[in-house]
Coordinates of C-alpha atoms in Angstrom, one line a residue:
Chain X
X1 CA 33.2 56.5 -47.2
X2 CA 36.4 54.5 -47.0
X3 CA 34.6 51.8 -45.1
X4 CA 31.9 51.2 -47.8
X5 CA 34.3 51.7 -50.7
X6 CA 36.5 48.9 -49.4
X7 CA 34.2 46.7 -47.4
X8 CA 31.8 45.8 -50.3
X9 CA 34.5 44.6 -52.7
X10 CA 36.3 42.8 -49.8
X11 CA 33.1 41.1 -48.7
X12 CA 32.3 40.1 -52.3
X13 CA 35.8 38.7 -52.7
X14 CA 35.4 36.7 -49.5
X15 CA 32.2 35.2 -50.9
X16 CA 33.9 34.3 -54.1
X17 CA 36.9 32.8 -52.3
X18 CA 34.6 30.7 -50.1
X19 CA 32.6 29.5 -53.1
X20 CA 35.7 28.7 -55.1
X21 CA 36.9 26.4 -52.3
X22 CA 33.4 24.9 -52.2
X23 CA 33.3 24.2 -55.9
X24 CA 36.9 22.8 -55.8
X25 CA 35.9 20.3 -53.1
X26 CA 32.7 19.5 -55.1
X27 CA 34.7 18.7 -58.2
X28 CA 37.2 16.5 -56.3
X29 CA 34.4 14.6 -54.6
X30 CA 32.6 14.1 -57.9
X31 CA 35.8 12.7 -59.5
X32 CA 36.4 10.4 -56.5
X33 CA 32.8 9.0 -56.5
X34 CA 33.1 8.3 -60.2
X35 CA 36.4 6.5 -59.9
X36 CA 35.3 4.5 -56.8
X37 CA 32.3 3.5 -58.8
X38 CA 34.4 2.3 -61.8
X39 CA 36.8 0.5 -59.4
X40 CA 33.9 -1.1 -57.6
X41 CA 32.3 -2.3 -60.8
X42 CA 35.5 -4.1 -62.0
X43 CA 37.1 -5.1 -58.7
X44 CA 34.0 -6.0 -56.6
X45 CA 31.2 -6.3 -59.2
X46 CA 29.4 -3.7 -57.2
X47 CA 28.4 -0.1 -57.9
X48 CA 27.2 2.7 -55.6
X49 CA 23.5 3.2 -55.9
X50 CA 22.7 6.8 -56.6
X51 CA 26.2 7.8 -57.4
X52 CA 25.1 9.3 -60.7
X53 CA 22.4 11.4 -59.0
X54 CA 24.9 12.7 -56.5
X55 CA 27.6 13.5 -59.1
X56 CA 25.0 15.4 -61.3
X57 CA 23.9 17.4 -58.3
X58 CA 27.5 18.2 -57.5
X59 CA 27.9 19.4 -61.1
X60 CA 24.8 21.6 -60.7
X61 CA 26.3 23.0 -57.5
X62 CA 29.6 23.7 -59.4
X63 CA 27.8 25.3 -62.4
X64 CA 25.6 27.7 -60.4
X65 CA 28.0 28.5 -57.5
X66 CA 30.7 29.0 -60.1
X67 CA 28.4 31.4 -61.9
X68 CA 28.3 33.6 -58.8
X69 CA 32.2 33.5 -58.7
X70 CA 32.4 34.4 -62.4
X71 CA 29.9 37.2 -61.8
X72 CA 31.7 38.7 -58.8
X73 CA 35.1 38.4 -60.5
X74 CA 33.8 39.6 -63.9
X75 CA 34.9 36.4 -65.6
X76 CA 31.8 35.5 -67.6
X77 CA 32.4 34.6 -71.2
X78 CA 31.3 37.4 -73.5
X79 CA 31.9 38.7 -77.0
X80 CA 34.0 41.8 -76.3
X81 CA 35.1 42.4 -79.8
X82 CA 33.3 45.8 -80.1
X83 CA 33.1 46.7 -76.4
X84 CA 37.0 46.7 -76.2
X85 CA 37.0 49.8 -78.4
X86 CA 34.2 51.8 -76.6
X87 CA 35.1 55.2 -75.1
X88 CA 35.3 55.2 -71.3
X89 CA 32.0 57.0 -71.0
X90 CA 30.2 54.6 -73.3
X91 CA 31.9 51.7 -71.6
X92 CA 30.6 52.9 -68.2
X93 CA 27.1 53.3 -69.6
X94 CA 27.1 49.8 -71.0
X95 CA 28.5 48.4 -67.7
X96 CA 25.7 50.1 -65.8
X97 CA 23.1 48.8 -68.2
X98 CA 24.6 45.3 -67.8
X99 CA 24.5 45.5 -64.0
X100 CA 20.9 46.7 -64.1
X101 CA 19.9 43.9 -66.5
X102 CA 21.7 41.3 -64.5
X103 CA 19.9 42.4 -61.3
X104 CA 16.5 42.5 -63.0
X105 CA 16.8 39.1 -64.7
X106 CA 18.6 37.3 -61.8
X107 CA 16.2 38.9 -59.3
X108 CA 13.3 37.6 -61.3
X109 CA 15.0 34.2 -61.6
X110 CA 15.6 34.0 -57.9
X111 CA 11.9 34.7 -57.2
X112 CA 10.9 32.0 -59.8
X113 CA 13.5 29.5 -58.4
X114 CA 12.6 30.1 -54.7
X115 CA 8.9 29.6 -55.6
X116 CA 9.7 26.3 -57.4
X117 CA 12.0 25.1 -54.6
X118 CA 9.4 25.7 -51.9
X119 CA 6.9 23.9 -54.1
X120 CA 9.2 20.9 -54.3
X121 CA 9.9 21.1 -50.6
X122 CA 6.2 20.9 -49.8
X123 CA 5.7 18.0 -52.2
X124 CA 8.6 16.2 -50.5
X125 CA 10.0 14.9 -53.8
X126 CA 13.2 12.8 -53.7
X127 CA 15.7 11.6 -56.4
X128 CA 15.0 8.2 -57.8
X129 CA 18.3 6.4 -56.9
X130 CA 20.1 8.5 -54.3
X131 CA 16.9 9.5 -52.5
X132 CA 18.2 13.0 -52.1
X133 CA 15.5 15.6 -51.2
X134 CA 15.0 17.4 -54.5
X135 CA 14.7 20.8 -52.9
X136 CA 18.4 20.7 -52.1
X137 CA 19.8 20.7 -55.7
X138 CA 16.9 23.0 -56.8
X139 CA 17.8 25.5 -54.1
X140 CA 21.3 25.8 -55.7
X141 CA 19.7 27.8 -58.5
X142 CA 17.7 30.0 -56.1
X143 CA 20.7 30.7 -53.9
X144 CA 23.0 31.5 -56.8
X145 CA 20.5 33.9 -58.5
X146 CA 19.9 35.6 -55.2
X147 CA 23.6 36.0 -54.5
X148 CA 24.2 37.5 -58.0
X149 CA 21.3 39.9 -57.4
X150 CA 22.6 40.8 -54.0
X151 CA 26.2 41.3 -55.3
X152 CA 24.8 43.7 -58.0
X153 CA 22.8 45.6 -55.3
X154 CA 25.8 45.8 -53.0
X155 CA 28.0 47.2 -55.8
X156 CA 25.3 49.7 -56.8
X157 CA 24.7 50.8 -53.2
X158 CA 28.5 51.2 -52.6
X159 CA 28.9 53.2 -55.8
X160 CA 25.9 55.4 -55.1
X161 CA 27.1 56.0 -51.5
X162 CA 30.6 56.9 -52.7
X163 CA 29.4 59.2 -55.5
X164 CA 26.8 60.8 -53.1
X165 CA 29.6 61.7 -50.7
X166 CA 31.9 63.0 -53.3
X167 CA 29.1 65.2 -54.7
X168 CA 28.6 66.6 -51.2
X169 CA 32.1 68.1 -51.3
X170 CA 34.0 65.5 -49.3
X171 CA 37.2 64.1 -50.9
X172 CA 36.7 61.1 -53.1
X173 CA 39.1 58.3 -52.2
X174 CA 38.3 56.1 -55.2
Chain A
X1 CA 7.6 42.4 -81.7
X2 CA 9.3 39.4 -83.5
X3 CA 11.9 41.8 -84.9
X4 CA 12.6 43.2 -81.5
X5 CA 13.1 39.7 -80.1
X6 CA 15.4 38.7 -82.9
X7 CA 17.5 41.9 -82.6
X8 CA 17.7 41.9 -78.8
X9 CA 20.1 39.0 -78.3
X10 CA 22.4 40.1 -81.2
X11 CA 22.5 43.7 -79.8
X12 CA 23.3 42.5 -76.3
X13 CA 26.0 40.2 -77.6
X14 CA 27.6 43.0 -79.6
X15 CA 27.5 45.3 -76.6
X16 CA 29.6 42.7 -74.8
X17 CA 27.1 41.5 -72.3
X18 CA 27.9 38.1 -70.7
X19 CA 26.6 35.3 -73.0
X20 CA 24.6 33.6 -70.2
X21 CA 22.8 36.9 -69.4
X22 CA 22.0 37.4 -73.1
X23 CA 20.5 34.0 -73.4
X24 CA 18.6 34.1 -70.1
X25 CA 17.2 37.6 -70.9
X26 CA 16.1 36.5 -74.4
X27 CA 14.5 33.3 -73.2
X28 CA 12.6 35.1 -70.4
X29 CA 11.5 37.9 -72.7
X30 CA 10.2 35.5 -75.3
X31 CA 8.4 33.5 -72.7
X32 CA 6.8 36.5 -71.2
X33 CA 5.8 38.2 -74.5
X34 CA 5.0 35.3 -76.9
X35 CA 4.5 32.0 -75.3
X36 CA 2.3 32.8 -72.3
X37 CA 3.8 29.8 -70.4
X38 CA 4.3 30.0 -66.6
X39 CA 7.8 31.4 -65.7
X40 CA 8.5 28.4 -63.5
X41 CA 9.4 26.6 -66.8
X42 CA 12.6 28.8 -66.8
X43 CA 13.8 27.2 -63.6
X44 CA 12.8 23.7 -64.8
X45 CA 14.6 24.0 -68.2
X46 CA 17.7 25.4 -66.5
X47 CA 17.8 22.6 -64.0
X48 CA 16.9 20.0 -66.6
X49 CA 19.6 21.1 -69.0
X50 CA 22.3 20.2 -66.5
X51 CA 20.6 17.1 -65.3
X52 CA 22.6 15.1 -67.8
X53 CA 25.3 12.6 -66.9
X54 CA 27.3 13.1 -70.2
X55 CA 27.9 16.7 -69.2
X56 CA 29.9 15.6 -66.2
X57 CA 32.8 14.9 -68.6
X58 CA 33.2 18.6 -69.1
X59 CA 34.5 19.4 -65.5
X60 CA 36.5 16.2 -65.6
X61 CA 38.4 16.9 -68.8
X62 CA 38.9 20.6 -67.8
X63 CA 40.4 19.4 -64.5
X64 CA 42.7 16.9 -66.4
X65 CA 43.8 19.8 -68.7
X66 CA 44.6 22.0 -65.7
X67 CA 46.7 19.3 -64.1
X68 CA 48.5 18.5 -67.4
X69 CA 49.3 22.2 -68.1
X70 CA 51.3 22.4 -64.8
X71 CA 54.8 20.8 -64.3
X72 CA 57.0 19.4 -67.0
X73 CA 54.5 17.2 -68.9
X74 CA 54.6 19.4 -72.0
X75 CA 58.4 19.6 -72.0
X76 CA 58.6 15.7 -71.8
X77 CA 56.2 15.4 -74.7
X78 CA 58.1 17.8 -76.8
X79 CA 61.4 16.0 -76.1
X80 CA 59.8 12.7 -77.1
X81 CA 58.2 14.0 -80.3
X82 CA 61.4 15.8 -81.1
X83 CA 63.4 12.6 -80.8
X84 CA 60.9 10.8 -83.1
X85 CA 60.3 13.3 -85.9
X86 CA 63.0 15.9 -85.3
X87 CA 65.3 14.7 -88.0
X88 CA 63.0 15.6 -90.9
X89 CA 63.5 19.0 -92.6
X90 CA 61.7 21.5 -90.4
X91 CA 61.8 19.0 -87.6
X92 CA 61.3 21.5 -84.9
X93 CA 58.2 22.9 -86.6
X94 CA 56.9 19.4 -87.1
X95 CA 57.6 18.6 -83.4
X96 CA 55.6 21.7 -82.5
X97 CA 52.5 20.5 -84.5
X98 CA 52.7 16.9 -83.3
X99 CA 53.3 18.0 -79.6
X100 CA 50.2 20.2 -79.8
X101 CA 48.1 17.4 -81.2
X102 CA 49.3 15.1 -78.5
X103 CA 48.6 17.7 -75.8
X104 CA 45.1 18.1 -77.3
X105 CA 44.6 14.4 -77.1
X106 CA 45.2 14.7 -73.3
X107 CA 43.4 17.9 -72.5
X108 CA 40.7 18.7 -75.1
X109 CA 41.4 22.5 -74.7
X110 CA 42.9 24.5 -77.5
X111 CA 44.0 27.6 -75.6
X112 CA 45.8 25.5 -73.0
X113 CA 47.8 23.8 -75.8
X114 CA 48.8 27.1 -77.4
X115 CA 49.9 28.5 -74.1
X116 CA 51.7 25.4 -72.8
X117 CA 53.3 23.9 -75.9
X118 CA 53.9 27.5 -77.2
X119 CA 55.9 28.5 -74.1
X120 CA 58.2 25.5 -74.7
X121 CA 58.5 25.7 -78.5
X122 CA 58.6 29.4 -79.3
X123 CA 62.1 30.0 -77.8
X124 CA 63.4 26.8 -79.4
X125 CA 62.0 27.8 -82.9
X126 CA 63.5 31.3 -82.6
X127 CA 66.9 29.9 -81.4
X128 CA 66.9 27.6 -84.5
X129 CA 66.4 30.7 -86.7
X130 CA 62.9 30.0 -87.8
X131 CA 61.4 33.3 -89.0
X132 CA 59.4 35.1 -86.2
X133 CA 56.4 35.5 -88.4
X134 CA 56.3 31.8 -89.4
X135 CA 56.8 30.7 -85.7
X136 CA 54.0 33.1 -84.5
X137 CA 51.6 31.8 -87.2
X138 CA 52.5 28.1 -86.5
X139 CA 52.0 28.4 -82.7
X140 CA 48.8 30.4 -82.9
X141 CA 47.2 28.1 -85.4
X142 CA 48.3 24.7 -84.1
X143 CA 45.7 24.7 -81.3
X144 CA 42.8 24.4 -83.8
X145 CA 43.6 20.7 -84.1
X146 CA 42.8 20.2 -80.4
X147 CA 39.1 21.1 -80.8
X148 CA 38.7 18.2 -83.3
X149 CA 40.8 15.6 -81.6
X150 CA 39.2 13.6 -78.7
X151 CA 38.5 14.3 -75.9
X152 CA 37.4 17.6 -77.5
X153 CA 35.2 19.6 -75.1
X154 CA 33.4 21.5 -78.0
X155 CA 32.5 18.1 -79.5
X156 CA 31.2 16.9 -76.1
X157 CA 29.0 20.0 -75.8
X158 CA 27.8 19.6 -79.4
X159 CA 27.0 16.0 -78.7
X160 CA 24.9 17.0 -75.6
X161 CA 23.0 19.8 -77.5
X162 CA 22.5 17.8 -80.7
X163 CA 21.8 14.6 -78.8
X164 CA 24.4 12.7 -80.8
X165 CA 26.5 10.0 -79.2
X166 CA 29.8 11.4 -77.8
X167 CA 31.8 8.2 -78.5
X168 CA 30.7 8.4 -82.2
X169 CA 31.7 12.1 -82.3
X170 CA 35.1 11.3 -80.8
X171 CA 35.6 8.4 -83.2
X172 CA 34.7 10.7 -86.1
X173 CA 37.2 13.4 -84.9
X174 CA 40.3 11.1 -85.1
X175 CA 40.8 10.9 -88.9
X176 CA 40.2 14.7 -89.5
X177 CA 42.5 15.6 -86.7
X178 CA 45.2 13.3 -88.1
X179 CA 44.6 14.8 -91.5
X180 CA 44.9 18.4 -90.3
X181 CA 48.1 17.4 -88.4
X182 CA 49.5 15.9 -91.6
X183 CA 48.6 18.9 -93.7
X184 CA 50.2 21.3 -91.2
X185 CA 53.4 19.2 -91.0
X186 CA 53.5 19.0 -94.9
X187 CA 53.3 22.8 -95.1
X188 CA 56.0 23.2 -92.4
X189 CA 58.4 20.8 -94.3
X190 CA 57.6 22.5 -97.6
X191 CA 58.2 26.0 -96.1
X192 CA 61.5 25.0 -94.4
X193 CA 62.9 23.3 -97.6
X194 CA 61.9 26.3 -99.8
X195 CA 63.4 28.9 -97.4
X196 CA 66.4 26.8 -96.2
X197 CA 65.5 27.0 -92.5
X198 CA 65.2 24.4 -89.8
X199 CA 67.7 21.9 -91.3
X200 CA 68.3 19.3 -88.6
X201 CA 71.9 18.4 -87.6
X202 CA 70.8 15.8 -85.1
X203 CA 71.4 12.2 -86.0
X204 CA 68.7 9.8 -85.1
X205 CA 69.7 8.0 -81.9
X206 CA 67.8 5.0 -80.7
X207 CA 69.2 5.5 -77.2
X208 CA 68.0 9.2 -77.2
X209 CA 64.6 8.1 -78.5
X210 CA 64.3 5.4 -75.8
X211 CA 65.4 7.8 -73.1
X212 CA 62.8 10.5 -74.0
X213 CA 60.1 7.8 -74.5
X214 CA 60.8 6.5 -71.0
X215 CA 60.5 10.0 -69.5
X216 CA 57.3 10.7 -71.5
X217 CA 55.5 7.3 -70.9
X218 CA 53.6 8.4 -67.8
X219 CA 52.4 11.5 -69.6
X220 CA 51.4 9.5 -72.7
X221 CA 49.2 7.3 -70.5
X222 CA 46.4 9.8 -70.3
X223 CA 45.3 9.6 -74.0
X224 CA 45.8 5.9 -73.9
X225 CA 43.4 5.7 -70.9
X226 CA 40.8 8.1 -72.5
X227 CA 40.7 6.5 -76.0
X228 CA 41.5 2.9 -75.0
X229 CA 39.0 3.1 -72.2
X230 CA 36.2 4.5 -74.3
X231 CA 36.7 2.3 -77.4
X232 CA 37.7 -0.7 -75.4
X233 CA 34.3 -0.6 -73.8
X234 CA 35.7 -0.2 -70.4
X235 CA 34.5 3.3 -69.6
X236 CA 31.9 5.8 -70.7
X237 CA 33.4 9.2 -71.8
X238 CA 32.4 10.6 -68.4
X239 CA 34.2 7.8 -66.5
X240 CA 37.2 8.1 -68.8
X241 CA 37.3 11.8 -67.8
X242 CA 37.3 11.0 -64.1
X243 CA 39.9 8.3 -64.4
X244 CA 42.1 10.6 -66.5
X245 CA 41.8 13.2 -63.7
X246 CA 43.1 10.8 -61.1
X247 CA 45.8 9.7 -63.5
X248 CA 46.7 13.3 -64.4
X249 CA 47.0 14.2 -60.7
X250 CA 49.0 11.0 -59.8
X251 CA 51.6 11.5 -62.5
X252 CA 53.0 14.9 -61.4
X253 CA 52.1 14.2 -57.7
X254 CA 53.6 10.7 -57.3
X255 CA 55.8 9.9 -60.3
X256 CA 57.3 13.2 -61.3
X257 CA 56.9 14.7 -57.8
X258 CA 56.4 18.2 -59.2
X259 CA 53.1 19.1 -57.7
X260 CA 51.8 19.1 -54.1
X261 CA 48.3 18.5 -52.8
X262 CA 47.8 22.2 -52.5
X263 CA 48.5 22.7 -56.3
X264 CA 46.2 19.9 -57.2
X265 CA 43.4 21.5 -55.1
X266 CA 44.2 24.9 -56.8
X267 CA 43.8 23.1 -60.2
X268 CA 40.4 21.7 -59.0
X269 CA 39.2 25.2 -58.0
X270 CA 40.3 26.8 -61.2
X271 CA 38.8 24.0 -63.3
X272 CA 35.5 24.2 -61.4
X273 CA 35.2 27.9 -62.0
X274 CA 36.1 27.5 -65.7
X275 CA 33.6 24.7 -66.0
X276 CA 30.9 26.9 -64.4
X277 CA 31.6 29.6 -67.1
X278 CA 30.9 26.9 -69.7
X279 CA 28.0 25.1 -68.0
X280 CA 26.0 28.1 -67.2
X281 CA 26.0 29.0 -70.9
X282 CA 25.1 25.3 -71.7
X283 CA 22.1 25.5 -69.4
X284 CA 20.9 28.9 -70.6
X285 CA 21.4 28.0 -74.3
X286 CA 19.4 24.7 -73.9
X287 CA 16.7 26.8 -72.2
X288 CA 16.9 29.4 -75.1
X289 CA 16.8 26.5 -77.6
X290 CA 13.6 25.2 -75.9
X291 CA 12.0 28.6 -76.1
X292 CA 12.9 28.9 -79.8
X293 CA 11.4 25.4 -80.5
X294 CA 8.2 26.3 -78.6
X295 CA 7.9 29.3 -80.9
X296 CA 8.8 27.2 -84.0
X297 CA 11.7 29.4 -84.9
X298 CA 14.1 26.7 -86.2
X299 CA 11.2 25.3 -88.4
X300 CA 10.6 28.8 -89.8
X301 CA 14.3 29.3 -90.4
X302 CA 14.7 25.9 -92.1
X303 CA 11.7 26.4 -94.3
X304 CA 13.0 29.8 -95.4
X305 CA 16.4 28.4 -96.3
X306 CA 14.9 25.4 -98.1
X307 CA 12.5 27.8 -99.9
X308 CA 15.5 29.4 -101.5
X309 CA 16.1 26.2 -103.5
X310 CA 19.9 26.5 -103.3
X311 CA 22.0 23.5 -104.4
X312 CA 23.3 21.4 -101.5
X313 CA 27.0 22.2 -102.0
X314 CA 26.2 26.0 -102.1
X315 CA 24.1 25.7 -98.9
X316 CA 26.9 23.8 -97.2
X317 CA 29.4 26.5 -98.4
X318 CA 27.1 29.2 -96.9
X319 CA 26.9 27.4 -93.6
X320 CA 30.7 27.1 -93.6
X321 CA 31.1 30.8 -94.2
X322 CA 28.6 31.6 -91.5
X323 CA 30.5 29.3 -89.0
X324 CA 33.9 30.8 -89.9
X325 CA 32.6 34.3 -89.4
X326 CA 30.9 33.4 -86.1
X327 CA 34.0 31.4 -85.0
X328 CA 36.3 34.4 -85.4
X329 CA 34.1 36.5 -83.1
X330 CA 32.9 34.0 -80.5
X331 CA 34.4 31.1 -78.5
X332 CA 33.5 27.6 -79.9
X333 CA 31.3 26.5 -77.1
X334 CA 29.1 29.6 -77.1
X335 CA 28.9 29.4 -80.9
X336 CA 27.9 25.7 -80.8
X337 CA 25.3 26.4 -78.2
X338 CA 23.8 29.3 -80.0
X339 CA 23.8 27.9 -83.6
X340 CA 23.2 24.1 -83.1
X341 CA 19.4 24.5 -82.4
X342 CA 19.1 26.7 -85.5
X343 CA 21.3 24.7 -88.0
X344 CA 20.7 21.1 -87.0
X345 CA 17.1 20.8 -88.2
X346 CA 18.2 22.3 -91.5
X347 CA 21.1 19.9 -91.8
X348 CA 19.0 16.9 -91.0
X349 CA 16.5 17.9 -93.6
X350 CA 19.3 18.0 -96.1
X351 CA 20.3 14.5 -95.2
X352 CA 23.6 15.3 -93.7
X353 CA 24.8 13.0 -90.9
X354 CA 24.7 14.9 -87.6
X355 CA 28.1 13.3 -86.7
X356 CA 29.7 14.6 -89.9
X357 CA 28.1 18.0 -89.4
X358 CA 29.5 18.1 -85.8
X359 CA 33.0 17.6 -87.2
X360 CA 32.5 20.2 -89.9
X361 CA 31.1 22.5 -87.2
X362 CA 34.2 22.2 -84.9
X363 CA 36.7 22.4 -87.7
X364 CA 35.1 25.7 -88.8
X365 CA 35.1 27.0 -85.2
X366 CA 38.7 25.7 -84.7
X367 CA 39.8 27.9 -87.7
X368 CA 37.8 30.8 -86.1
X369 CA 40.0 30.3 -82.9
X370 CA 43.0 31.8 -84.7
X371 CA 41.3 33.6 -87.6
X372 CA 42.0 37.3 -87.8
X373 CA 40.8 39.7 -86.5
X374 CA 39.5 38.3 -83.2
X375 CA 40.3 34.6 -82.8
X376 CA 40.7 33.7 -79.1
X377 CA 44.1 32.0 -79.6
X378 CA 45.6 35.1 -81.2
X379 CA 45.1 36.9 -77.9
X380 CA 46.4 33.8 -76.0
X381 CA 49.6 33.9 -78.1
X382 CA 49.8 37.7 -77.6
X383 CA 49.3 37.6 -73.9
X384 CA 51.0 34.5 -72.8
X385 CA 53.9 34.4 -75.3
X386 CA 54.3 38.1 -75.8
X387 CA 54.1 37.9 -79.6
X388 CA 53.3 41.2 -81.4
X389 CA 49.8 41.3 -82.8
X390 CA 50.9 42.5 -86.3
X391 CA 53.4 39.6 -86.5
X392 CA 50.7 37.1 -85.6
X393 CA 48.3 38.5 -88.1
X394 CA 50.8 38.2 -90.9
X395 CA 52.1 34.9 -89.9
X396 CA 48.7 33.3 -89.6
X397 CA 47.6 33.8 -93.3
X398 CA 49.3 30.7 -94.8
X399 CA 48.1 28.5 -92.0
X400 CA 44.5 29.7 -92.5
X401 CA 44.8 28.6 -96.1
X402 CA 46.2 25.2 -95.0
X403 CA 43.2 24.7 -92.7
X404 CA 40.7 25.8 -95.3
X405 CA 42.0 23.0 -97.5
X406 CA 41.4 20.6 -94.6
X407 CA 38.0 22.1 -94.0
X408 CA 37.0 21.6 -97.7
X409 CA 38.0 17.9 -97.5
X410 CA 36.1 17.4 -94.2
X411 CA 33.1 19.2 -95.6
X412 CA 32.8 17.5 -99.0
X413 CA 34.2 14.1 -98.2
X414 CA 32.0 12.7 -95.4
X415 CA 34.0 9.5 -95.3
X416 CA 36.9 11.4 -93.7
X417 CA 34.7 11.8 -90.6
X418 CA 32.7 8.7 -90.8
X419 CA 35.5 6.2 -91.3
X420 CA 36.6 6.5 -87.6
X421 CA 33.0 5.8 -86.6
X422 CA 32.8 2.7 -88.7
X423 CA 36.2 1.4 -87.4
X424 CA 35.7 2.1 -83.7
X425 CA 32.0 2.2 -82.9
X426 CA 30.0 -1.1 -83.2

């Protein structure tokens, strides 16, 4: 019980830490490409072809990977004016409903996004300027929605496992 | 069915579900139940929404703000502004307002300004015997200027959603931001004279002014780069954001030597995650807006309001009240993303310039940021500065009135917003 109770949050936290390093690097790279492009334009009268494409795809990577981090760390923007005053029982109920809805909608979106990404992969489409295979940026959405769904399932499974064991009479270490 | 689809997002929002999930759920449900369009369009619209070069400015300005908020940049700004305007009655209060506006001109984020400038100014205000309630109200409300002053991130997001040029919006924000700063400063001076507080004993010293200016010059370079670059035709707003990032990293790293590479990378990580929180809502709201348009909802809403035959000033007043209410419950970016697709067609039909409307929009939401009961900056001031909630609520009231005067001027005198556009954008 201890293993599941601690392993799932620890694993999710590791995923979030890895992704936050990834998005940090993506942001620094995007800034550097942009500045190099500006310097190149004024100093050498030359710009990097495809720099805009690359920067935009880095931003898409930041947005969707960051969404997974925000989901794992419960940092999504929300209007918590009323929910702050909910009773603990109602709050648990709403949190449960939110987790189920997130899994359903993000699960559906991951199916939709993977289908679209495979379609783009088979077509062999590339971006106009940077000639990046388009399935790569499109797969960011699919990977992120899948990770959000898996994170939800892992949490649900861990909670169900712990509550199942505590109902069976063993001590609850939560 | 339509009623259910209208009630669903509002109910989920009120229950405290994440804004991105509410928008995504509503768009998917509408698409499944009403539009009978293949679901792959959900993926295409989400991807397409972020496939916009202008939006890159959001992570860049957030990164700049993160870098500026660390180290001693805010203290140097405060010292410089204090040396410049500190001699007037209520000089410390005026310094607080002007420092916040200057910080906003470097970062574009309101809460960062309240936290950073507030941390420096609150102890100084209290030590100079400014009343606690007045100080709390001043610090909590001053950040509202920062959502109007360029490089405002809410204005950038509005520009993207409304398809209005960002340089035009930034130019339009300058005069209203200066006017709001002036109104706040006037109130501070009036309050201090009336109550006999904040009298300055410092004599104006050219040497002191020169010294503080010298210490602050590297920090003051950021707004010069951003505004000078954009309106000098050197950079696009996105490029200005990237150059400002490098500058904001170089100043504490190489000139002030207060930050290391590790701290800069920490700023990048934290800026990227905060950006993601914003951009995922941008993507989902553009998708939601697309689904609304496919179902002709903005058109129905516009026709319904026009059908009421309300005089234009009354209609604008009603929009202002709606925005003030929404702004006090929701952060400006989410509010812009949710309401722009609904209100913009109506506003265009009434013949209001979308640039002028954008400024009106953000001034309303700026007031909402510190408007009781739930303005975000109230909780920033409470959490970061440890101010009691009751004191903040009481202290805010006169400042809300000052801002409402400013809002009325911005709303009913379009020239206030459009003058900057005429001057700076050719």
